[in-house]
Short mmCIF file of C-alpha atoms in Angstrom, two decimals:
data_model
loop_
_atom_site.label_atom_id
_atom_site.label_comp_id
_atom_site.label_asym_id
_atom_site.label_seq_id
_atom_site.Cartn_x
_atom_site.Cartn_y
_atom_site.Cartn_z
CA HIS V 1 229.17 34.68 273.22
CA PRO V 2 227.89 37.73 271.24
CA ARG V 3 229.17 40.13 273.89
CA ARG V 4 232.57 38.54 274.27
CA PRO V 5 234.40 41.37 272.43
CA MET V 6 232.81 44.02 274.67
CA ILE V 7 233.54 42.06 277.86
CA VAL V 8 237.13 41.29 276.93
CA ASP V 9 237.86 44.88 275.87
CA ARG V 10 236.55 46.20 279.20
CA MET V 11 238.49 43.74 281.29
CA VAL V 12 241.71 44.27 279.36
CA ALA V 13 241.33 48.05 279.75
CA GLU V 14 240.73 47.72 283.50
CA ILE V 15 243.79 45.52 284.05
CA ARG V 16 246.01 47.66 281.86
CA ALA V 17 244.88 50.78 283.70
CA TYR V 18 246.91 49.43 286.64
CA GLY V 19 249.92 49.00 284.40
CA PHE V 20 249.58 45.21 284.13
CA PRO V 21 249.70 43.23 280.87
CA ALA V 22 246.60 41.25 279.99
CA SER V 23 245.73 39.06 277.04
CA GLU V 24 242.27 38.65 275.58
CA PHE V 25 242.34 34.90 276.25
CA ASP V 26 243.23 35.45 279.93
CA MET V 27 240.41 37.93 280.40
CA TRP V 28 237.77 35.70 278.78
CA TRP V 29 239.01 32.71 280.82
CA MET V 30 238.81 34.84 283.96
CA HIS V 31 235.28 36.07 283.15
CA CYS V 32 233.97 32.53 282.67
CA THR V 33 235.79 31.18 285.72
CA TRP V 34 234.37 33.87 288.01
CA TYR V 35 230.84 32.47 287.58
CA VAL V 36 231.96 29.11 288.94
CA ILE V 37 233.93 30.66 291.82
CA GLY V 38 231.05 32.97 292.75
CA ALA V 39 228.56 30.10 292.77
CA GLN V 40 230.91 28.01 294.91
CA HIS V 41 231.18 30.83 297.47
CA LEU V 42 227.41 31.29 297.63
CA LEU V 43 226.71 27.56 298.04
CA CYS V 44 229.30 27.25 300.81
CA GLY V 45 227.94 30.32 302.59
CA LEU V 46 224.37 29.03 302.40
CA ALA V 47 225.50 25.65 303.72
CA MET V 48 226.87 27.36 306.84
CA LEU V 49 223.65 29.22 307.64
CA PRO V 50 221.87 26.39 309.52
CA ALA V 51 224.75 26.24 312.03
CA LEU V 52 224.46 30.00 312.55
CA LEU V 53 220.68 30.48 312.43
CA GLY V 54 219.43 27.14 313.71
CA GLY V 55 216.61 25.03 312.34
CA TRP V 56 218.66 21.86 311.89
CA GLU V 57 219.80 19.28 314.38
CA PRO V 58 222.92 20.97 315.88
CA ALA V 59 225.38 18.15 315.19
CA THR V 60 224.25 17.92 311.56
CA ALA V 61 224.41 21.68 311.08
CA ARG V 62 227.95 21.80 312.51
CA ALA V 63 229.07 18.92 310.30
CA VAL V 64 227.72 20.60 307.17
CA ALA V 65 229.30 23.92 308.19
CA CYS V 66 232.62 22.17 308.76
CA VAL V 67 232.52 20.61 305.30
CA ALA V 68 231.60 23.97 303.74
CA THR V 69 234.46 25.80 305.44
CA LEU V 70 236.92 23.10 304.44
CA PHE V 71 235.63 23.20 300.87
CA GLU V 72 236.49 26.90 300.85
CA CYS V 73 239.95 26.04 302.17
CA ALA V 74 240.39 23.39 299.49
CA TYR V 75 239.65 25.92 296.77
CA ASP V 76 242.07 28.43 298.30
CA VAL V 77 244.86 25.83 298.36
CA TYR V 78 244.15 24.93 294.73
CA ASP V 79 244.01 28.58 293.62
CA SER V 80 247.20 29.43 295.52
CA VAL V 81 249.08 26.65 293.71
CA VAL V 82 247.64 27.60 290.31
CA MET V 83 248.38 31.31 290.72
CA ALA V 84 251.90 30.66 292.03
CA ARG V 85 252.59 28.36 289.07
CA ARG V 86 251.28 30.94 286.61
CA HIS V 87 253.55 33.60 288.08
CA PHE V 88 256.77 31.73 288.89
CA VAL V 89 256.71 29.00 286.22
CA LEU V 90 254.61 30.22 283.30
CA GLY V 91 255.11 33.94 283.87
CA ASN V 92 251.60 34.81 282.61
CA LEU V 93 249.65 35.77 285.74
CA PRO V 94 247.71 38.99 285.01
CA GLY V 95 249.04 41.58 287.44
CA GLY V 96 252.18 39.61 288.17
CA LEU V 97 253.64 39.58 291.68
CA ALA V 98 251.26 42.29 292.93
CA SER V 99 248.28 40.11 292.05
CA LEU V 100 249.85 37.07 293.67
CA VAL V 101 250.49 38.96 296.92
CA LEU V 102 246.92 40.29 296.95
CA ILE V 103 245.54 36.81 296.33
CA MET V 104 247.61 35.36 299.16
CA THR V 105 246.43 37.99 301.66
CA HIS V 106 242.97 36.58 300.98
CA HIS V 107 243.71 32.86 300.85
CA GLN V 108 245.88 32.77 303.96
CA THR V 109 242.85 33.71 306.07
CA SER V 110 241.13 30.39 305.46
CA LEU V 111 244.36 28.43 305.78
CA GLY V 112 245.61 30.30 308.85
CA LEU V 113 242.29 30.85 310.63
CA VAL V 114 239.53 28.50 309.47
CA VAL V 115 241.37 25.19 309.85
CA PRO V 116 242.70 25.96 313.37
CA MET V 117 239.35 27.41 314.48
CA ASN V 118 237.56 24.26 313.34
CA MET V 119 240.12 22.08 315.14
CA TYR V 120 239.67 24.07 318.36
CA GLY V 121 235.89 23.57 318.26
CA TYR V 122 234.78 27.09 317.32
CA LEU V 123 232.04 25.86 314.99
CA ASP V 124 229.82 26.40 318.05
CA SER V 125 230.82 30.08 318.19
CA PRO V 126 228.25 32.49 316.68
CA LEU V 127 231.01 35.08 316.23
CA TYR V 128 233.15 32.70 314.20
CA LEU V 129 230.21 31.54 312.09
CA ARG V 130 229.08 35.11 311.43
CA MET V 131 232.58 36.09 310.37
CA VAL V 132 232.90 33.21 307.92
CA VAL V 133 229.35 33.48 306.56
CA ASN V 134 229.71 37.24 306.05
CA LEU V 135 232.97 36.94 304.14
CA VAL V 136 231.95 33.96 302.02
CA LEU V 137 228.50 35.25 301.05
CA ALA V 138 229.89 38.75 300.45
CA GLY V 139 232.62 37.25 298.27
CA GLY V 140 230.14 35.26 296.21
CA SER V 141 227.85 38.26 295.79
CA PHE V 142 230.74 40.52 294.79
CA ILE V 143 232.06 38.07 292.22
CA LEU V 144 228.73 37.26 290.58
CA ILE V 145 227.44 40.84 290.50
CA THR V 146 230.65 42.35 289.14
CA THR V 147 230.88 39.59 286.54
CA TYR V 148 227.28 40.18 285.49
CA THR V 149 227.88 43.92 285.13
CA GLN V 150 230.48 43.13 282.47
CA LEU V 151 227.51 42.14 280.28
CA LEU V 152 225.76 45.51 280.63
CA ASP V 153 225.74 48.03 277.82
CA VAL V 154 226.20 51.25 279.79
CA SER V 155 225.69 53.36 276.68
CA THR V 156 221.95 52.72 277.18
CA ARG V 157 219.76 54.15 279.94
CA ASN V 158 218.66 50.71 281.11
CA GLY V 159 222.22 49.39 281.21
CA MET V 160 223.48 52.43 283.11
CA LEU V 161 220.60 52.22 285.60
CA GLN V 162 221.34 48.56 286.30
CA MET V 163 225.03 49.35 286.66
CA ARG V 164 224.37 52.09 289.22
CA ILE V 165 221.89 50.04 291.26
CA LEU V 166 224.11 46.94 291.35
CA ASN V 167 227.20 48.92 292.28
CA ALA V 168 225.27 50.66 295.07
CA VAL V 169 224.23 47.24 296.41
CA LEU V 170 227.83 46.03 296.17
CA ALA V 171 229.20 49.09 297.95
CA GLY V 172 226.71 48.60 300.80
CA ILE V 173 227.49 44.89 301.18
CA THR V 174 231.22 45.51 301.00
CA LEU V 175 231.30 48.39 303.48
CA TYR V 176 229.43 46.30 306.05
CA THR V 177 231.02 42.87 305.60
CA ARG V 178 234.58 44.00 304.93
CA PHE V 179 234.83 47.15 307.04
CA VAL V 180 232.25 47.91 309.75
CA GLY V 181 231.09 44.37 310.49
CA TYR V 182 234.49 42.85 309.82
CA PHE V 183 236.40 44.83 312.43
CA PHE V 184 233.60 44.44 314.99
CA LEU V 185 233.53 40.66 314.56
CA ALA V 186 237.32 40.35 314.36
CA ARG V 187 237.80 42.22 317.64
CA ASN V 188 235.16 40.22 319.48
CA LEU V 189 236.28 36.90 318.02
CA LEU V 190 239.88 37.49 319.08
CA ALA V 191 238.66 38.48 322.53
CA GLU V 192 236.72 35.20 322.74
CA VAL V 193 239.80 33.20 321.70
CA ALA V 194 241.97 35.02 324.24
CA GLY V 195 239.35 34.48 326.93
CA ASN V 196 239.46 30.75 326.28
CA GLY V 197 243.21 30.75 326.85
CA HIS V 198 244.10 29.72 323.30
CA ASP V 199 247.18 31.93 323.03
CA ARG V 200 248.73 30.31 319.97
CA LEU V 201 245.43 30.37 318.13
CA TYR V 202 245.10 34.04 319.07
CA MET V 203 248.45 34.89 317.48
CA VAL V 204 247.68 32.94 314.31
CA GLY V 205 244.18 34.40 314.09
CA ALA V 206 245.34 37.97 314.67
CA SER V 207 247.95 37.63 311.91
CA ALA V 208 245.45 36.12 309.47
CA LEU V 209 242.80 38.75 310.16
CA ALA V 210 245.34 41.56 309.86
CA ALA V 211 246.45 40.29 306.44
CA MET V 212 242.82 39.93 305.37
CA SER V 213 242.33 43.59 306.27
CA ILE V 214 244.66 44.51 303.40
CA PHE V 215 242.52 42.58 300.94
CA ASN V 216 239.35 44.06 302.45
CA LEU V 217 240.69 47.58 302.04
CA TRP V 218 241.38 46.93 298.37
CA ILE V 219 237.85 45.54 297.84
CA VAL V 220 236.25 48.52 299.63
CA ILE V 221 238.24 50.98 297.49
CA GLN V 222 237.25 49.10 294.32
CA SER V 223 233.56 49.03 295.27
CA VAL V 224 233.32 52.71 296.19
CA SER V 225 235.37 53.75 293.14
CA ARG V 226 233.09 51.81 290.78
CA LEU V 227 229.99 53.32 292.35
CA TYR V 228 231.40 56.85 292.01
CA LYS V 229 232.56 56.19 288.45
CA PHE V 230 229.16 55.18 287.15
CA CYS V 231 227.13 57.63 289.23
CA ALA V 232 229.25 60.49 287.89
CA ALA V 233 229.14 59.22 284.30
CA SER V 234 226.47 59.45 281.62
CA THR V 235 225.58 57.07 278.82
CA SER V 236 227.30 59.37 276.31
CA ASP V 237 230.64 58.79 278.06
CA PHE V 238 230.74 55.21 276.80
CA GLN V 239 231.15 53.89 273.32
CA PRO V 240 227.95 52.19 272.12
CA ALA V 241 228.28 48.44 272.04
CA ALA V 242 227.04 48.46 268.44
CA GLU V 243 230.15 50.37 267.42
CA ILE V 244 232.54 47.82 268.90
CA LYS V 245 234.11 45.82 266.12
CA LEU V 246 232.94 42.25 266.55
CA LYS V 247 235.64 39.64 266.35
CA GLU V 248 235.56 36.03 265.27
CA LEU V 249 234.78 33.85 268.27
#
């Protein structure tokens, strides 16, 4: 890819800014992989919409939503194993233990909340469906938009304008789905579970949602920080892409 050197240099700089080691191969692998993960999140989120919004035969919509939620869980199990192996066995996980902990605060939500909620019949609950759809669609949007912005040349007016607009969209989506809407839905969903007398499910759900709050806080901080960074910057603050030394692909 002609912009691979620019993309890799940016990603390496961002990771190293947190004090973590990062190789060029890891960053390019991560960039390419994010497109697949983002698309998977969007497809699963869209598949859940008929159960939430209606328009399909209810039993069919619930079945499709169940498969979509479990597909998300399957990916989280796979990613948990891969990331744990990279850290504990291979020792080459970018970000090390801190990254692994952050990843697990995210993945445990599907494993500790989605599977039990499905088993207890909450695919009929609008609160549960809204929670899952919000998080999955927001995740897919965040991944695909941030990955696309790695392609932008912010030393140009057009590139900087796109960067600012997309980061403003991301900040809005993130603040609603992972802060305002998240805590509103989490509170009401837990109240619904408690009202149904599912005490064990309540404890598991409360723990999972509390852990997810840590991940949400990190995403909100990242989104707002990126928006501020590019709104406060000018095109002259960035090295022109033409001046980046191209490397052999």
